[in-house]
Amino acid sequence: MLRTVAVGDEPEVAMPQPEIYLRSYPIPDGMAAHAAAVEQDGWDGLLFTDTQNLSMDVYGSLYLAVAATSRLKLGTAVTNLTSRHPAVVASTIATLHHVSGGRAHIGVGRGDTALELIGVRPPSAHTFEGQLSELQTYLRGETVDADGFASHITWLPLPEETKVPVDVFGSGPHVIDAGARIGDQVTATVGAEPDRVDWAIRTARDARAAAGGDPATLRVGAFLVVCVGTDEAALDALARGNASISAHFQRNVTASLSQGDVAAVDRVSGKYDLYHHGLEHATQAATLPDDFLRRFCVIGTPDDCIARLQKLIGLGLSHLVFVGASRDVDHTVRERSDHLLATEVLPALRDVGRAGDPRT
């Protein structure tokens, strides 16, 4: 089913219903059963973190997930293009795309945490843009000018196979701009408040238009911390670790935040412990005010979550990436929470038009 979405002052255009991905963790033990359950629950894709000092290597889990599923899209959210060279990423993800029958999804970002944990400064937006351009060039099987050397992947492109889509995750205007111009789609990591998400969508579409592209065809999604249930205290505990990550990533883009929210972000970043990145009991997680947590994340009963998510989809989102409980939460609790989200919330998001999207 299609929905209609207005883009700025342009007429409404037909858009497909949003794809919905679950962001999880690359834990190979039990991965086959986990991936099969995610596919059975109706998610469109399963994406894994890629932070080498904090979790096992992502590609082992991806191959286990490929073998256990038949339609689920599989990939990263996110990898970086510094510790993993663009040619290495292109070759690796294109191989996964080949063996999975075209189901690979590569989510890339600047790689703040993964790089800081090996003592490497994350790239500037300008450097990241160059890395992103190289990745796309390698994936197309074209030649990259590597300081005067003509570098290309000889076995790409493969006949009868699509190019792996590149999804650029970003919270600031420069990375979103680069993703809109060079990536295949953009995922905004700006929290769950409608004005922030709308800003990210417009920033991306304006960048695509300024580059001579069609803003109406640009896929823009949102990365959201989502926990569903009726026990508010328990939901807050599940969400705090991942919420602190998202809050930390706002530290350089605070211009559109209120003074209170800037203070909250500053407290998180000031106490940020990289080795407790995304943990429920991390010091930075405990500093998040309850009101910030509930605005910045989507937390509540199924009806509450559905209403908030439908409003965000109505802004023109093409896809959603959900992350729930922190990585230190017992995996049975985390998977039960993800299953509840899939069964109680996802069905209502599949048909936003019938569910009450005021813009259709």
XYZ file of C-alpha atoms in Angstrom:
360
model
C 0.000 0.000 0.000
C 1.151 3.539 -0.746
C 0.702 6.666 1.332
C 0.975 10.251 0.098
C 3.472 12.658 1.598
C 4.027 16.352 0.873
C 7.615 17.494 0.333
C 7.935 21.187 1.191
C 5.728 23.170 -1.186
C 5.651 20.359 -3.745
C 2.490 18.336 -4.391
C 1.982 15.153 -2.428
C 3.786 12.112 -3.832
C 3.094 8.412 -3.395
C 5.399 6.712 -0.903
C 5.506 3.045 0.127
C 4.768 2.019 3.680
C 7.861 2.291 5.860
C 10.323 -0.546 6.280
C 10.953 -1.366 9.926
C 14.278 -2.734 11.129
C 15.355 -4.089 14.504
C 18.822 -2.998 15.670
C 20.382 -5.751 17.761
C 23.787 -7.030 18.846
C 26.307 -9.327 17.093
C 26.227 -12.212 19.569
C 26.891 -15.386 17.562
C 25.712 -17.772 20.297
C 22.064 -18.444 19.518
C 22.115 -16.106 16.521
C 20.401 -18.539 14.132
C 17.405 -18.892 16.451
C 17.354 -15.145 17.160
C 17.380 -14.181 13.471
C 14.728 -16.749 12.602
C 12.488 -15.394 15.382
C 12.984 -11.797 14.184
C 11.975 -12.830 10.677
C 8.975 -14.762 12.014
C 7.888 -11.693 13.999
C 7.593 -9.688 10.780
C 10.510 -7.283 10.936
C 11.838 -6.149 7.556
C 15.465 -6.244 8.625
C 17.918 -7.052 11.394
C 20.910 -4.753 11.862
C 23.894 -5.111 14.193
C 26.291 -2.761 15.934
C 29.946 -2.771 14.877
C 32.171 -1.673 17.754
C 35.116 -4.042 17.901
C 36.169 -3.340 21.511
C 32.669 -3.871 22.911
C 31.198 -6.760 20.925
C 32.207 -9.681 18.755
C 32.804 -9.127 15.066
C 29.618 -8.271 13.231
C 30.134 -10.346 10.094
C 30.180 -13.705 11.867
C 26.706 -12.991 13.223
C 25.514 -11.703 9.853
C 26.456 -14.937 8.095
C 24.764 -17.017 10.781
C 21.650 -14.855 10.372
C 21.723 -15.212 6.573
C 21.751 -19.001 6.848
C 18.763 -18.994 9.222
C 16.489 -16.639 7.237
C 15.044 -16.246 3.764
C 13.687 -12.702 3.390
C 15.119 -10.615 6.260
C 17.447 -7.779 5.254
C 20.703 -7.969 7.191
C 23.455 -5.489 7.834
C 25.094 -2.921 10.075
C 23.893 0.010 12.144
C 26.534 1.140 11.956
C 30.013 0.402 10.698
C 32.707 2.987 9.969
C 34.988 3.674 7.010
C 38.172 4.405 8.920
C 39.058 1.224 10.813
C 37.391 -0.630 7.939
C 38.666 0.837 4.651
C 35.929 1.603 2.064
C 37.299 -1.114 -0.240
C 37.202 -3.665 2.584
C 33.640 -2.690 3.518
C 32.530 -2.817 -0.125
C 34.032 -6.254 -0.742
C 32.729 -7.687 2.525
C 29.171 -6.395 2.249
C 28.922 -7.224 -1.460
C 29.894 -10.795 -0.621
C 27.130 -10.923 1.998
C 24.745 -9.459 -0.587
C 25.691 -12.239 -3.011
C 25.281 -15.170 -0.612
C 22.039 -13.773 0.845
C 20.343 -13.286 -2.508
C 20.425 -9.489 -2.388
C 19.492 -8.942 1.265
C 22.527 -7.009 2.528
C 22.151 -3.546 4.044
C 25.166 -1.407 4.912
C 24.622 1.301 7.493
C 27.597 3.645 7.896
C 28.487 6.537 10.165
C 31.526 8.485 11.323
C 32.291 5.752 13.842
C 32.785 7.843 16.968
C 32.857 5.119 19.642
C 34.568 2.392 17.600
C 37.370 4.803 16.708
C 37.740 6.499 20.081
C 38.231 3.073 21.678
C 41.347 2.522 19.549
C 42.660 6.035 20.055
C 41.685 7.295 16.598
C 39.973 10.637 16.106
C 36.666 10.297 14.197
C 36.829 11.820 10.702
C 35.586 15.298 9.957
C 32.376 15.545 7.964
C 34.485 16.449 4.922
C 36.718 13.385 5.304
C 33.690 11.178 5.931
C 32.118 12.471 2.722
C 35.217 11.372 0.803
C 35.101 7.929 2.424
C 31.426 7.613 1.565
C 32.065 8.539 -2.051
C 34.811 5.912 -2.269
C 32.516 3.250 -0.806
C 29.833 3.965 -3.397
C 32.400 3.950 -6.201
C 33.818 0.584 -5.118
C 30.318 -0.904 -4.772
C 29.493 0.157 -8.339
C 32.660 -1.559 -9.563
C 34.147 1.748 -10.672
C 37.633 3.131 -10.123
C 38.733 5.143 -7.092
C 41.704 7.480 -7.374
C 43.774 6.321 -4.380
C 46.467 8.997 -4.322
C 47.174 8.472 -7.982
C 46.625 4.709 -8.008
C 43.600 3.400 -9.909
C 41.857 1.199 -7.336
C 38.825 -0.929 -8.076
C 37.211 -4.237 -7.059
C 37.628 -6.506 -10.062
C 34.670 -8.783 -9.351
C 32.102 -5.997 -9.009
C 29.524 -5.439 -10.300
C 28.122 -8.959 -10.497
C 25.754 -9.712 -13.395
C 22.079 -9.755 -12.459
C 22.766 -8.442 -8.955
C 21.808 -5.098 -7.450
C 24.274 -2.796 -5.735
C 24.202 -2.894 -1.940
C 22.247 0.169 -0.733
C 24.246 2.511 1.506
C 22.357 3.964 4.463
C 24.065 6.965 6.115
C 23.307 7.438 9.820
C 23.785 10.974 11.106
C 22.708 13.449 13.757
C 24.298 16.651 12.438
C 23.559 18.696 9.317
C 26.888 18.000 7.583
C 26.674 14.199 7.769
C 22.960 14.262 6.858
C 23.817 16.523 3.921
C 26.546 14.133 2.709
C 24.234 11.155 3.082
C 21.495 12.845 1.074
C 23.862 13.683 -1.765
C 26.022 10.560 -1.875
C 24.200 7.813 0.015
C 21.214 5.794 -1.121
C 19.248 6.690 1.987
C 19.651 8.590 5.260
C 18.747 7.569 8.801
C 18.478 10.464 11.249
C 19.666 9.828 14.805
C 18.069 12.869 16.414
C 15.615 11.346 18.877
C 11.848 10.989 18.660
C 10.497 14.528 18.970
C 8.597 15.455 15.775
C 10.224 18.861 15.296
C 13.715 17.323 15.412
C 12.794 14.524 13.013
C 11.091 16.990 10.679
C 14.248 19.148 10.722
C 16.352 16.141 9.712
C 13.987 15.183 6.893
C 13.968 18.728 5.500
C 17.740 19.043 5.837
C 18.209 15.846 3.849
C 15.679 16.723 1.152
C 17.076 20.246 0.760
C 20.564 18.785 0.320
C 19.332 16.339 -2.312
C 17.571 19.157 -4.180
C 20.624 21.457 -3.988
C 22.693 18.679 -5.545
C 20.275 18.477 -8.476
C 18.496 15.330 -7.305
C 14.814 14.683 -6.729
C 14.054 15.234 -3.030
C 10.794 13.318 -3.300
C 12.630 10.072 -4.061
C 15.130 10.318 -1.206
C 14.556 7.719 1.482
C 14.860 9.286 4.937
C 14.378 7.246 8.094
C 14.781 7.602 11.841
C 16.739 5.664 14.429
C 14.607 5.409 17.566
C 14.859 3.908 21.025
C 11.501 2.146 21.513
C 10.273 0.109 24.488
C 6.668 -0.974 24.923
C 4.842 -2.100 28.061
C 2.894 -0.888 31.074
C 5.553 -0.763 33.821
C 7.063 2.712 33.407
C 9.995 2.149 35.743
C 10.935 -1.114 34.013
C 10.686 0.483 30.570
C 12.878 3.391 31.654
C 15.514 0.937 32.865
C 15.441 -0.993 29.587
C 15.818 2.162 27.484
C 18.331 4.205 29.481
C 21.524 2.687 28.096
C 20.645 3.183 24.445
C 19.020 6.536 25.169
C 22.305 7.765 26.632
C 24.082 6.879 23.363
C 21.609 8.882 21.307
C 21.786 11.800 23.738
C 25.597 11.753 23.626
C 25.523 12.007 19.821
C 23.587 15.293 20.106
C 26.522 17.024 21.819
C 27.650 18.795 18.641
C 24.171 19.660 17.327
C 22.522 21.384 20.280
C 21.403 24.565 18.485
C 17.813 23.354 18.166
C 17.573 21.988 21.723
C 16.073 23.801 24.681
C 18.386 25.009 27.448
C 17.211 22.170 29.667
C 17.926 19.558 27.010
C 21.344 21.065 26.269
C 22.133 20.724 29.963
C 20.988 17.088 29.930
C 23.147 16.302 26.893
C 26.113 18.049 28.506
C 25.715 15.977 31.682
C 25.619 12.738 29.676
C 28.674 13.650 27.600
C 30.580 14.974 30.605
C 30.262 11.631 32.387
C 30.481 9.420 29.314
C 32.378 6.166 29.827
C 33.179 4.605 26.444
C 33.649 1.140 27.912
C 30.127 1.322 29.359
C 28.707 2.589 26.048
C 25.042 1.638 25.881
C 24.856 -0.132 29.235
C 21.831 0.158 31.501
C 23.910 0.812 34.624
C 26.420 3.218 33.062
C 26.971 6.502 34.877
C 25.872 8.467 31.811
C 22.594 6.542 31.613
C 21.706 7.411 35.193
C 22.111 11.147 34.518
C 19.276 11.310 31.976
C 16.240 13.161 33.395
C 13.010 11.171 33.171
C 11.216 13.822 31.111
C 14.084 13.942 28.581
C 14.107 10.137 28.375
C 10.406 9.974 27.588
C 10.499 12.712 24.958
C 13.710 11.562 23.307
C 12.601 7.910 23.175
C 9.296 6.203 22.397
C 8.339 4.499 25.658
C 4.902 3.459 26.879
C 1.869 1.315 26.254
C 1.290 -0.112 22.771
C -1.321 2.559 22.050
C 0.978 5.347 23.217
C 3.859 4.071 21.103
C 1.656 3.571 18.041
C 0.301 7.117 18.256
C 3.763 8.665 18.521
C 5.270 6.527 15.774
C 2.362 7.149 13.395
C 2.899 10.870 13.836
C 6.577 10.503 12.936
C 5.813 8.329 9.914
C 3.353 10.997 8.795
C 6.257 13.424 8.453
C 7.468 11.384 5.475
C 9.769 8.704 6.897
C 10.575 5.836 4.554
C 12.004 3.543 7.229
C 12.421 3.154 10.968
C 15.259 1.516 12.871
C 14.207 0.477 16.374
C 16.504 -0.397 19.245
C 15.110 -1.494 22.573
C 16.830 -2.797 25.672
C 20.489 -2.146 26.445
C 23.095 -4.739 25.527
C 23.734 -5.680 29.174
C 20.069 -6.599 29.732
C 19.520 -10.369 29.891
C 19.037 -11.550 26.314
C 15.764 -13.367 27.115
C 14.322 -10.138 28.548
C 15.573 -8.127 25.569
C 14.201 -10.568 23.015
C 10.863 -10.801 24.828
C 10.651 -7.000 24.727
C 11.440 -6.944 20.989
C 8.812 -9.636 20.386
C 6.179 -7.589 22.232
C 7.060 -4.566 20.119
C 6.714 -6.637 16.946
C 3.358 -8.136 17.872
C 1.726 -5.127 19.557
C 3.042 -2.172 17.554
C 4.370 -3.180 14.133
C 1.007 -4.273 12.650
C -0.465 -0.811 13.268
C 2.485 0.834 11.499
C 2.183 -1.273 8.354
C -0.852 0.652 7.168
C -0.469 4.210 8.376
C -3.184 5.424 6.029
C -5.895 3.299 7.615
C -4.395 3.833 11.067
C -5.067 7.543 10.862
C -2.207 9.334 9.131
C -3.731 12.826 8.676
C -1.605 13.439 5.592
C -3.062 10.641 3.447
